[in-house]
PDB file of C-alpha atoms in Angstrom:
ATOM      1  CA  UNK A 707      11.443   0.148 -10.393  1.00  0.00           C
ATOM      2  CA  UNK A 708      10.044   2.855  -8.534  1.00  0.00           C
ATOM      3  CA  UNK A 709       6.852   2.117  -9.579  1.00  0.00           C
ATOM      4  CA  UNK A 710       6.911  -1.866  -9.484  1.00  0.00           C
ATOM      5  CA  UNK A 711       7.927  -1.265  -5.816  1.00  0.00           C
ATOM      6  CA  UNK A 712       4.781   0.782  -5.243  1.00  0.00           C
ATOM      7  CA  UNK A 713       2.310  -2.126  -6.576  1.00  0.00           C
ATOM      8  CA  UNK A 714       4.164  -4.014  -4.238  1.00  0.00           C
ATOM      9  CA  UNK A 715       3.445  -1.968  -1.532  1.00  0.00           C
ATOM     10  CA  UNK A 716      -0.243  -1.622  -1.991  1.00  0.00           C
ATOM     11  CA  UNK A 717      -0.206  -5.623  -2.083  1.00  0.00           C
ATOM     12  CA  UNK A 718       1.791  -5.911   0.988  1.00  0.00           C
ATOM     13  CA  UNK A 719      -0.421  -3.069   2.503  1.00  0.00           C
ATOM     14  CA  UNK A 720      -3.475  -4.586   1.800  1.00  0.00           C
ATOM     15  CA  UNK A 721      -2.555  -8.150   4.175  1.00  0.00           C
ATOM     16  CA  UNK A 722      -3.558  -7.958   7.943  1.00  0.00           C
ATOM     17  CA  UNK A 723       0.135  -8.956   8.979  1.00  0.00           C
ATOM     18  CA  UNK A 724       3.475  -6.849   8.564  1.00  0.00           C
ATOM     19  CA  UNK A 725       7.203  -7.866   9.454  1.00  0.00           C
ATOM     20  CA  UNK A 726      10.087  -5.328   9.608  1.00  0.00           C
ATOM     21  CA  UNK A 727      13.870  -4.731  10.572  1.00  0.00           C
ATOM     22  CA  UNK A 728      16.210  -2.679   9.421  1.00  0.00           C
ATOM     23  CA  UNK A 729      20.366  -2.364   8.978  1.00  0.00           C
ATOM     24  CA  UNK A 730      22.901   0.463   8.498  1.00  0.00           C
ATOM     25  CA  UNK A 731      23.271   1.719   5.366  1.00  0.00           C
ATOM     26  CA  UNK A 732      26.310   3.980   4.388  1.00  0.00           C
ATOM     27  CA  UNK A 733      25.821   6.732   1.949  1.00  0.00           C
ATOM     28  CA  UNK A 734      28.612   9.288   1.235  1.00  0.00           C
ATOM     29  CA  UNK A 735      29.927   9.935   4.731  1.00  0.00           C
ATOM     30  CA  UNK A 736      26.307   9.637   6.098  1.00  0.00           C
ATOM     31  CA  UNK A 737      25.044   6.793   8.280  1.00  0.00           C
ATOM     32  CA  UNK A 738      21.616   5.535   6.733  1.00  0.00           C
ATOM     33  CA  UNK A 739      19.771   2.740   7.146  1.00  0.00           C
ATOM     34  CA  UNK A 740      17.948   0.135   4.876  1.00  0.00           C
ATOM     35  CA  UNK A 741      14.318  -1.163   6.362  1.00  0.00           C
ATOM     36  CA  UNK A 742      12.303  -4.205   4.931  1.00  0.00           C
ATOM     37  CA  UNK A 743       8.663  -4.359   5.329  1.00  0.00           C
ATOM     38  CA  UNK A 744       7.224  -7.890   4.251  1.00  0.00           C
ATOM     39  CA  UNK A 745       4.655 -10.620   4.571  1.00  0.00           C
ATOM     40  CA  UNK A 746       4.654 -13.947   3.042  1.00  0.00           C
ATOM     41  CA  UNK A 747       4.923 -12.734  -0.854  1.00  0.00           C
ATOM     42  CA  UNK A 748       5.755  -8.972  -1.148  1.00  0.00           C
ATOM     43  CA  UNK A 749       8.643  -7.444   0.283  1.00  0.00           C
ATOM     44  CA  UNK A 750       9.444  -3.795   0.473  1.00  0.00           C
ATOM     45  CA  UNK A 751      12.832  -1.801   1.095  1.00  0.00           C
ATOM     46  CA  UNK A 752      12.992   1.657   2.053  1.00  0.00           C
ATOM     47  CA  UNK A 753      16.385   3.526   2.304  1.00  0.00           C
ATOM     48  CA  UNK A 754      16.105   6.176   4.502  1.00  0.00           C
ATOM     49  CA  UNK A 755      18.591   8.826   6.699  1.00  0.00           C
ATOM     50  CA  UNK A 756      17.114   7.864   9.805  1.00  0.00           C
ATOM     51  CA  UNK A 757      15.975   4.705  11.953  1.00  0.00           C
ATOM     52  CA  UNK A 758      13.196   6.840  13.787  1.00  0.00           C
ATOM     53  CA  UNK A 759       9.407   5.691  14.082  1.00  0.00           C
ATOM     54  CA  UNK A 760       8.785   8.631  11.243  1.00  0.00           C
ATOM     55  CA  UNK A 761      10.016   6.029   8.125  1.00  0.00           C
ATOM     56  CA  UNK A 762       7.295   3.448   9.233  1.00  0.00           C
ATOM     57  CA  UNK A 763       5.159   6.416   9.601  1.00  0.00           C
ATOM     58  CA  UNK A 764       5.632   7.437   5.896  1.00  0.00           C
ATOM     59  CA  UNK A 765       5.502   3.607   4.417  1.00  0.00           C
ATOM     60  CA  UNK A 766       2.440   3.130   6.063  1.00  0.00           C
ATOM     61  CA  UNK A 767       0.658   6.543   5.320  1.00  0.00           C
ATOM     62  CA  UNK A 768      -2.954   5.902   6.850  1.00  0.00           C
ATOM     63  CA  UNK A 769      -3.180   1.909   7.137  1.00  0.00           C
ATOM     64  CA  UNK A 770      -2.541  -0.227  10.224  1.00  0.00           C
ATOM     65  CA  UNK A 771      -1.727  -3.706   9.944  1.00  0.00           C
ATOM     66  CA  UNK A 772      -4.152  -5.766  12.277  1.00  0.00           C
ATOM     67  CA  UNK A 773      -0.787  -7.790  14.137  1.00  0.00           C
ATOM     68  CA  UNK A 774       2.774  -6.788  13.525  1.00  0.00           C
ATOM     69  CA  UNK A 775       6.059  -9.091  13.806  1.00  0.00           C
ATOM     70  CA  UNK A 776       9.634  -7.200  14.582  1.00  0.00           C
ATOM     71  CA  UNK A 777      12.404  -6.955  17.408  1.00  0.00           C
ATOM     72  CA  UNK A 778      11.732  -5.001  20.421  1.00  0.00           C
ATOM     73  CA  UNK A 779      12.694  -1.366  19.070  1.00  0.00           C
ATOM     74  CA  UNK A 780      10.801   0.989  19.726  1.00  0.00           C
ATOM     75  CA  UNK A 781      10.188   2.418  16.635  1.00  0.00           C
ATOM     76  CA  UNK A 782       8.768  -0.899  14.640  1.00  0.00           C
ATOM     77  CA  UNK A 783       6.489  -0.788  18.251  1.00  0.00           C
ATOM     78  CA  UNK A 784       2.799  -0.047  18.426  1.00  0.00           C
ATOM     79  CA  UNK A 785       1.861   0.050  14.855  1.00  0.00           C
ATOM     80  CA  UNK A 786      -0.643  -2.987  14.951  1.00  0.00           C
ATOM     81  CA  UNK A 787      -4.063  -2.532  15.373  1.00  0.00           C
ATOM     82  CA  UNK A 788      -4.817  -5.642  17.287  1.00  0.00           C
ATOM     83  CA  UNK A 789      -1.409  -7.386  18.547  1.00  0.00           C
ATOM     84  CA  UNK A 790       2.554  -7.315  18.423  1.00  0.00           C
ATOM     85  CA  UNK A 791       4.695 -10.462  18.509  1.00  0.00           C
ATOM     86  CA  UNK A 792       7.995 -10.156  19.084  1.00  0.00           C
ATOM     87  CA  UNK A 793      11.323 -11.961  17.737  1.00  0.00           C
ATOM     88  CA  UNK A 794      12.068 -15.091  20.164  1.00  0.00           C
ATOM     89  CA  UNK A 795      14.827 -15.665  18.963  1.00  0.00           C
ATOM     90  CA  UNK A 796      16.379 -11.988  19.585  1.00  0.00           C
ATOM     91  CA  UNK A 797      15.046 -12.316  23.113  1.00  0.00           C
ATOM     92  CA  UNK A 798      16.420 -15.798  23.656  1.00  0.00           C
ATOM     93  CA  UNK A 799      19.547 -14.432  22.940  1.00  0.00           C
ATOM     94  CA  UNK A 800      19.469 -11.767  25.467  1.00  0.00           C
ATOM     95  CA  UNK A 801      18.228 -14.346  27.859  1.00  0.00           C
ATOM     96  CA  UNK A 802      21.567 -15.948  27.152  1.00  0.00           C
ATOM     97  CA  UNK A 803      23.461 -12.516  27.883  1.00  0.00           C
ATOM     98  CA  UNK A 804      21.982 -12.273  31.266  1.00  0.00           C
ATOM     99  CA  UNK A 805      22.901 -16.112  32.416  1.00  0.00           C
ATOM    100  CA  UNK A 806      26.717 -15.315  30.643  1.00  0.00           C
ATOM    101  CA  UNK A 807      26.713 -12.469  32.781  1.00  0.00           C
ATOM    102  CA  UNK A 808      25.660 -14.081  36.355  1.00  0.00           C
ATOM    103  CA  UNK A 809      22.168 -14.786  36.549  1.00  0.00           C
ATOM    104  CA  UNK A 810      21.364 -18.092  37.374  1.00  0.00           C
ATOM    105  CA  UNK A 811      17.921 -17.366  38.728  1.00  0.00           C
ATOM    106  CA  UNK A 812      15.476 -16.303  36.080  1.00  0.00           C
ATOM    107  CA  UNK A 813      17.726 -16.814  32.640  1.00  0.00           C
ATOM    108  CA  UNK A 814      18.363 -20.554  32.556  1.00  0.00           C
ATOM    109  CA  UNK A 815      14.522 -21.949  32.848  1.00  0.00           C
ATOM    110  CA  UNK A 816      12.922 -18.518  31.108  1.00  0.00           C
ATOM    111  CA  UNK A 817      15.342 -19.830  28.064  1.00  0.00           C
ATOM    112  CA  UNK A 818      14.161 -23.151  28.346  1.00  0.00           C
ATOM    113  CA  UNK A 819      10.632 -21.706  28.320  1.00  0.00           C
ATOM    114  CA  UNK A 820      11.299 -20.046  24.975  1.00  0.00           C
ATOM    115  CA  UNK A 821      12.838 -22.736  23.305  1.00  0.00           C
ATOM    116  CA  UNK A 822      10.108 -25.001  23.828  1.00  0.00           C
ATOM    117  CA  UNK A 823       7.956 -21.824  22.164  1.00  0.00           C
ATOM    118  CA  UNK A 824       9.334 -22.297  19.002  1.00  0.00           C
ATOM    119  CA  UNK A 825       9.644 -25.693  19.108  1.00  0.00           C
ATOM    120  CA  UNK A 826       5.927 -25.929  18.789  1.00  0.00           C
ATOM    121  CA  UNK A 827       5.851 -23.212  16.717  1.00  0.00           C
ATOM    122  CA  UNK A 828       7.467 -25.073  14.136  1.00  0.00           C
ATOM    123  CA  UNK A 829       4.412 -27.809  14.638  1.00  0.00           C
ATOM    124  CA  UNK A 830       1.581 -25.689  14.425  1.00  0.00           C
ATOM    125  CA  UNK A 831       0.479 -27.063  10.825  1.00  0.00           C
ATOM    126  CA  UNK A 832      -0.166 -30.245  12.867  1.00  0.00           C
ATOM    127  CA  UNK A 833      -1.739 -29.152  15.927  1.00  0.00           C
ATOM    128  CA  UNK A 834      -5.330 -28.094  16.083  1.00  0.00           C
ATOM    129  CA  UNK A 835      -6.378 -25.111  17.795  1.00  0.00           C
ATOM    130  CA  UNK A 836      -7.622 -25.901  21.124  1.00  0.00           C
ATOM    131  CA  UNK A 837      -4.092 -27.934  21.382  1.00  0.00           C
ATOM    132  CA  UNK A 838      -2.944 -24.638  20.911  1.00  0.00           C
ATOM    133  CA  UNK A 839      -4.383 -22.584  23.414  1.00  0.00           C
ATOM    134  CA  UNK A 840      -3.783 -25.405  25.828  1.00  0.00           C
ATOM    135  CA  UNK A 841      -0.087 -24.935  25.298  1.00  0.00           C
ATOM    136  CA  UNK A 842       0.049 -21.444  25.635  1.00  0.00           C
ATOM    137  CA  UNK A 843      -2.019 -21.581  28.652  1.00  0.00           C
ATOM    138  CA  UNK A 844       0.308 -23.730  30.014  1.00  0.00           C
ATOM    139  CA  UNK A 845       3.363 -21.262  28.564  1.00  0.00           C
ATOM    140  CA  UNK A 846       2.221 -18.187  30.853  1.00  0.00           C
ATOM    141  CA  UNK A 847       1.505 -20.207  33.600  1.00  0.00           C
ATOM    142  CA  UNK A 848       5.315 -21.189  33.310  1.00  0.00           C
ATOM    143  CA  UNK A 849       6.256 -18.084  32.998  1.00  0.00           C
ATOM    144  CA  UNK A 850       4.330 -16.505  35.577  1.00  0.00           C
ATOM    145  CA  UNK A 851       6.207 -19.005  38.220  1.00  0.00           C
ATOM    146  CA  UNK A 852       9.717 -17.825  36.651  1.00  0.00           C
ATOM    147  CA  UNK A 853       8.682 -14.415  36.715  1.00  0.00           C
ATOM    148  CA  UNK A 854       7.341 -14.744  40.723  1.00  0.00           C
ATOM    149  CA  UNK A 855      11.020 -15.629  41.641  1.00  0.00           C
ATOM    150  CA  UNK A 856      13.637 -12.402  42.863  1.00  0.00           C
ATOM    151  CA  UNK A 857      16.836 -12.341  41.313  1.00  0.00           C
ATOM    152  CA  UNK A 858      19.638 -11.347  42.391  1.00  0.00           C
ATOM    153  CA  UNK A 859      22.692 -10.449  40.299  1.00  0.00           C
ATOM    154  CA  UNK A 860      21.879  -6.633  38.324  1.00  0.00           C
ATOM    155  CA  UNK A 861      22.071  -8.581  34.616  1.00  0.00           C
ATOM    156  CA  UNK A 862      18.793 -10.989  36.276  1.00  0.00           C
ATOM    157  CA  UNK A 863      17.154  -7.531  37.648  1.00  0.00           C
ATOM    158  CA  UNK A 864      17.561  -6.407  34.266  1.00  0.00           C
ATOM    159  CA  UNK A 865      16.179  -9.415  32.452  1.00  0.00           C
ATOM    160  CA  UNK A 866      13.213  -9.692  34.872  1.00  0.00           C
ATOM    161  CA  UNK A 867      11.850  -5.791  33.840  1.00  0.00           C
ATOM    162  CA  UNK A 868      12.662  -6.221  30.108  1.00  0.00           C
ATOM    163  CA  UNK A 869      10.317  -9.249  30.384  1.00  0.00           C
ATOM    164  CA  UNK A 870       8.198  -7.111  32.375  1.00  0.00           C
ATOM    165  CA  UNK A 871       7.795  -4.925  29.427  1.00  0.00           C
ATOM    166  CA  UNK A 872       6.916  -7.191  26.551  1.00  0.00           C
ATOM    167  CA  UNK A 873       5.594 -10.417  28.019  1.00  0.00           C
ATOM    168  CA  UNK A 874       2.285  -9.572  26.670  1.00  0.00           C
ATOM    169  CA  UNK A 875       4.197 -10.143  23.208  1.00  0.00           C
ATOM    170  CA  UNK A 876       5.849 -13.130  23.610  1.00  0.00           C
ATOM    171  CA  UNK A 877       3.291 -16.012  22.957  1.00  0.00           C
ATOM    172  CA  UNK A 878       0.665 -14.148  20.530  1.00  0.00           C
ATOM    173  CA  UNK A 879       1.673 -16.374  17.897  1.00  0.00           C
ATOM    174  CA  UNK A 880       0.597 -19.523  19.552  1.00  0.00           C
ATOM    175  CA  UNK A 881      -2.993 -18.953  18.671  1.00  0.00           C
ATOM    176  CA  UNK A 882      -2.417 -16.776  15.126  1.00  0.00           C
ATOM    177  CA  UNK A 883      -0.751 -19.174  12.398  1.00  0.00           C
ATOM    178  CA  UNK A 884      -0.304 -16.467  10.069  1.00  0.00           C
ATOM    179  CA  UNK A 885       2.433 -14.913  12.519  1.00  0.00           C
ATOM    180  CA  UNK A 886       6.306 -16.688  12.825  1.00  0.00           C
ATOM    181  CA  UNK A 887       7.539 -16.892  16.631  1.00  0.00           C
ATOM    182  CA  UNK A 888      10.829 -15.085  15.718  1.00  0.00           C
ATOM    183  CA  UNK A 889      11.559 -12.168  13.198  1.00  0.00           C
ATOM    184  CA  UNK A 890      13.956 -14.677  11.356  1.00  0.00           C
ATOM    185  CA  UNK A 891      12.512 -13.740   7.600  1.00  0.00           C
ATOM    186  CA  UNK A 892      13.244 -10.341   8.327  1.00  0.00           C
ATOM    187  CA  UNK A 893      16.702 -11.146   8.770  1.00  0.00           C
ATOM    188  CA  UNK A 894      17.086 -13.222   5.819  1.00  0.00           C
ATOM    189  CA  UNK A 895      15.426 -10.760   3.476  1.00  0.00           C
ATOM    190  CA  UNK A 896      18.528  -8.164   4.747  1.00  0.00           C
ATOM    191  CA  UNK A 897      21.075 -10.619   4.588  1.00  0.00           C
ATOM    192  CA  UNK A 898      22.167 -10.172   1.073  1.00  0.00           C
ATOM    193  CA  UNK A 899      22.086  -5.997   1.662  1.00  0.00           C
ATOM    194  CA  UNK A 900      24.613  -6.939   4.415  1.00  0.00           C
ATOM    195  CA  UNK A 901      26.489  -8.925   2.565  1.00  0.00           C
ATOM    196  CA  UNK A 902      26.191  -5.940  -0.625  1.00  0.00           C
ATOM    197  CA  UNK A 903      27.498  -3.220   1.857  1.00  0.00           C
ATOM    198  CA  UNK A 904      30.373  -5.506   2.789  1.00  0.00           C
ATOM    199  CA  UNK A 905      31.375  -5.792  -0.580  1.00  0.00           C
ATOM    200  CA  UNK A 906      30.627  -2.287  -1.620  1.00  0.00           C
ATOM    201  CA  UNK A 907      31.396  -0.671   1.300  1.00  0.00           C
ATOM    202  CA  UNK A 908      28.657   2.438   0.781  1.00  0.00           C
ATOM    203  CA  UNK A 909      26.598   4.253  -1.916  1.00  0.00           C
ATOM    204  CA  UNK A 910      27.990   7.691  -3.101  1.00  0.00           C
ATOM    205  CA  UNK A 911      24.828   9.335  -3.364  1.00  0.00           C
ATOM    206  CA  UNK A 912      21.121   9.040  -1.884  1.00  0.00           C
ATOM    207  CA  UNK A 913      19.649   8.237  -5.418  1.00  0.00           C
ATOM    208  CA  UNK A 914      21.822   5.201  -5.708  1.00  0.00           C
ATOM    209  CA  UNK A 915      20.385   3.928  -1.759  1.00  0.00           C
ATOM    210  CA  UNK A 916      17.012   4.260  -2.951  1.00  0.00           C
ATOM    211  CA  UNK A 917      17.774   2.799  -6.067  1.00  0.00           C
ATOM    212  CA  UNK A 918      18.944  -0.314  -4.690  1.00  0.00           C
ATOM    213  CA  UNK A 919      15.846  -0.267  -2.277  1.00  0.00           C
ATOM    214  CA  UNK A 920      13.377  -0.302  -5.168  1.00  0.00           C
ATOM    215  CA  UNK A 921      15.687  -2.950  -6.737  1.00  0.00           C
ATOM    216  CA  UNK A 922      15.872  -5.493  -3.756  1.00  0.00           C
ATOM    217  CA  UNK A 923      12.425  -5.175  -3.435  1.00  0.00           C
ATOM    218  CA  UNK A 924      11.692  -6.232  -6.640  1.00  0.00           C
ATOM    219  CA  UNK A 925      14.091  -9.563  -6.633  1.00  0.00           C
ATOM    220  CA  UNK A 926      12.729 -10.564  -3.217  1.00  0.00           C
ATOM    221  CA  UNK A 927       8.903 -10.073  -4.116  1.00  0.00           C
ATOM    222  CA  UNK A 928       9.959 -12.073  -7.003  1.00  0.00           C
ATOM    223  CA  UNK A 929      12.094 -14.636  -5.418  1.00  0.00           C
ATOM    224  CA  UNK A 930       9.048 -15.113  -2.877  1.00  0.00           C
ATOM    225  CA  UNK A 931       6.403 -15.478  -5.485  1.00  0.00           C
ATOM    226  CA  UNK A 932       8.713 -18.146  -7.287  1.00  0.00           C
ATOM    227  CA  UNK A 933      10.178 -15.537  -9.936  1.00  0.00           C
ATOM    228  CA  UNK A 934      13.662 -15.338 -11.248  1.00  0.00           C
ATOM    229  CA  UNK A 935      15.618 -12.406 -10.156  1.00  0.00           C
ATOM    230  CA  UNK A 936      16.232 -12.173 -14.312  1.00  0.00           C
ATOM    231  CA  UNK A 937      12.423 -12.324 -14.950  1.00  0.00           C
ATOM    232  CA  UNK A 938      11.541  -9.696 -12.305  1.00  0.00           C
ATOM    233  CA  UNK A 939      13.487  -7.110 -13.497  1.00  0.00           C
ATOM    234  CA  UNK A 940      12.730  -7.950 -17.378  1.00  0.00           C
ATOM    235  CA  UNK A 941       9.068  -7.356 -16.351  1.00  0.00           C
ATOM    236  CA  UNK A 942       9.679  -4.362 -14.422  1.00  0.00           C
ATOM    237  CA  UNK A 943      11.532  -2.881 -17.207  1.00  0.00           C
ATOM    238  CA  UNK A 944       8.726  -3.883 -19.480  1.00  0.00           C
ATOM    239  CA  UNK A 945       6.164  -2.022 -17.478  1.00  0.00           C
ATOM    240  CA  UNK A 946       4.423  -5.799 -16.323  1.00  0.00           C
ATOM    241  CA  UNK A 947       3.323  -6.194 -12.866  1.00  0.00           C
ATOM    242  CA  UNK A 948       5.135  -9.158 -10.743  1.00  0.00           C
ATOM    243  CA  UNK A 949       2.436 -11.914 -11.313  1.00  0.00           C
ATOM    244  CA  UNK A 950       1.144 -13.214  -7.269  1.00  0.00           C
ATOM    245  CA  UNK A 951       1.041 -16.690  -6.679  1.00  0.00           C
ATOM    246  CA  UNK A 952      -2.609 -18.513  -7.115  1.00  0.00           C
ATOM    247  CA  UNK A 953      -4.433 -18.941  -3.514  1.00  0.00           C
ATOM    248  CA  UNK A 954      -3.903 -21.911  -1.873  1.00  0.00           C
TER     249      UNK A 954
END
């Protein structure tokens, strides 16, 4: 598995687009946590003691994807060579926060804003490329009126210099196809780990952790390139690489 995982890797590593997240992971009575690194057919899962910047560090050795898609931690931050897009959907969500909490000045028509975002994200296939770069135009200039206003209640204040901080993020997918406006496959990739530590509760020894890893990346690559989960592992036990889907 170990070594499946690692041709998996070098496929994933040799794209010009990575998405990551990452959950807790409990092993023995030590937090851990469980990262995903993926793009369109390869998917990789790294188990690790630590959610610091040093685990992308060591999964990416010397490359540097050219654009990168995660949340807004700081340590799945600055990685890409040429741009950084940012979950929309993790930020519309904090948008909400900040208009639960009080802030009726900034929250209600930045969400708006971010909706409609997505919303032609989703149409993108359709729309040609000047279309595009029409509507994001027309997206900053938006923003740049919400942004111009002063709010006053702290959770608004708040809002206004997290935007601040990653507007620059927020609409480079309008004009780059290969990149999702949200981190949303990230999510599902983890989603049956989450559901596995629910059930399981933890892993009794670090072997086991990176065990799994190897394993989940395996069954995702394979579920993403149209493989059983049956057939991924019988060719991974047979020493057979994970055959990638034909070029569209």
């Amino acid at each position: 598995f170990a070594q499946q995982r690692e041709a998996i890797r070098e496929k994933l590593l040799s794209g010009t687009a990575l998405q990551s997240d990452e959950t807790g992971l409990r092993v023995g009575k030590a937090n851990w946590y469980l990262w995903v690194f993926h793009h369109q057919d390869s998917a990789v899962f790294v188990a690790a003691p630590t959610r610091a910047q040093t685990v992308v560090a060591d999964f990416l050795g010397d490359f540097r994807p050219d654009y990168w898609v995660s949340d807004r931690y700081a340590g799945q931050m600055g990685w890409a060579e040429k741009d950084h897009q940012v979950c929309l959907a993790h930020l519309i969500r904090d948008v909400q926060y900040a208009i639960d909490c009080g802030d009726d000045v900034l929250g209600p028509d930045l969400r708006h804003l971010l909706e409609r975002a997505c919303r032609i994200g989703t149409r993108r296939e359709r729309l040609a490329a000047a279309t595009l770069k029409s509507y994001k135009t027309k997206l900053e200039a938006r923003l740049d009126e919400i942004m111009a206003r002063t709010p006053t209640h702290p959770a608004g204040v708040k809002l206004k210099e997290m935007i601040k901080r990653t507007r620059r993020f927020l609409f480079v997918f309008m004009t780059n196809r290969e990149l999702p406006a949200t981190n949303n496959g990230s999510e599902r990739a983890i989603r049956p780990c989450v559901i596995f530590r629910k059930v399981t509760n933890c892993f009794r020894s670090a072997w086991g952790a990176e065990l799994y890893a190897d394993i989940r990346s395996v069954i995702e690559t394979g579920r993403r390139r149209a493989i059983d989960g049956f057939e991924a592992i019988r060719l991974t036990l047979q020493g057979k690489p994970l055959p990638a889907p034909a070029p569209s």
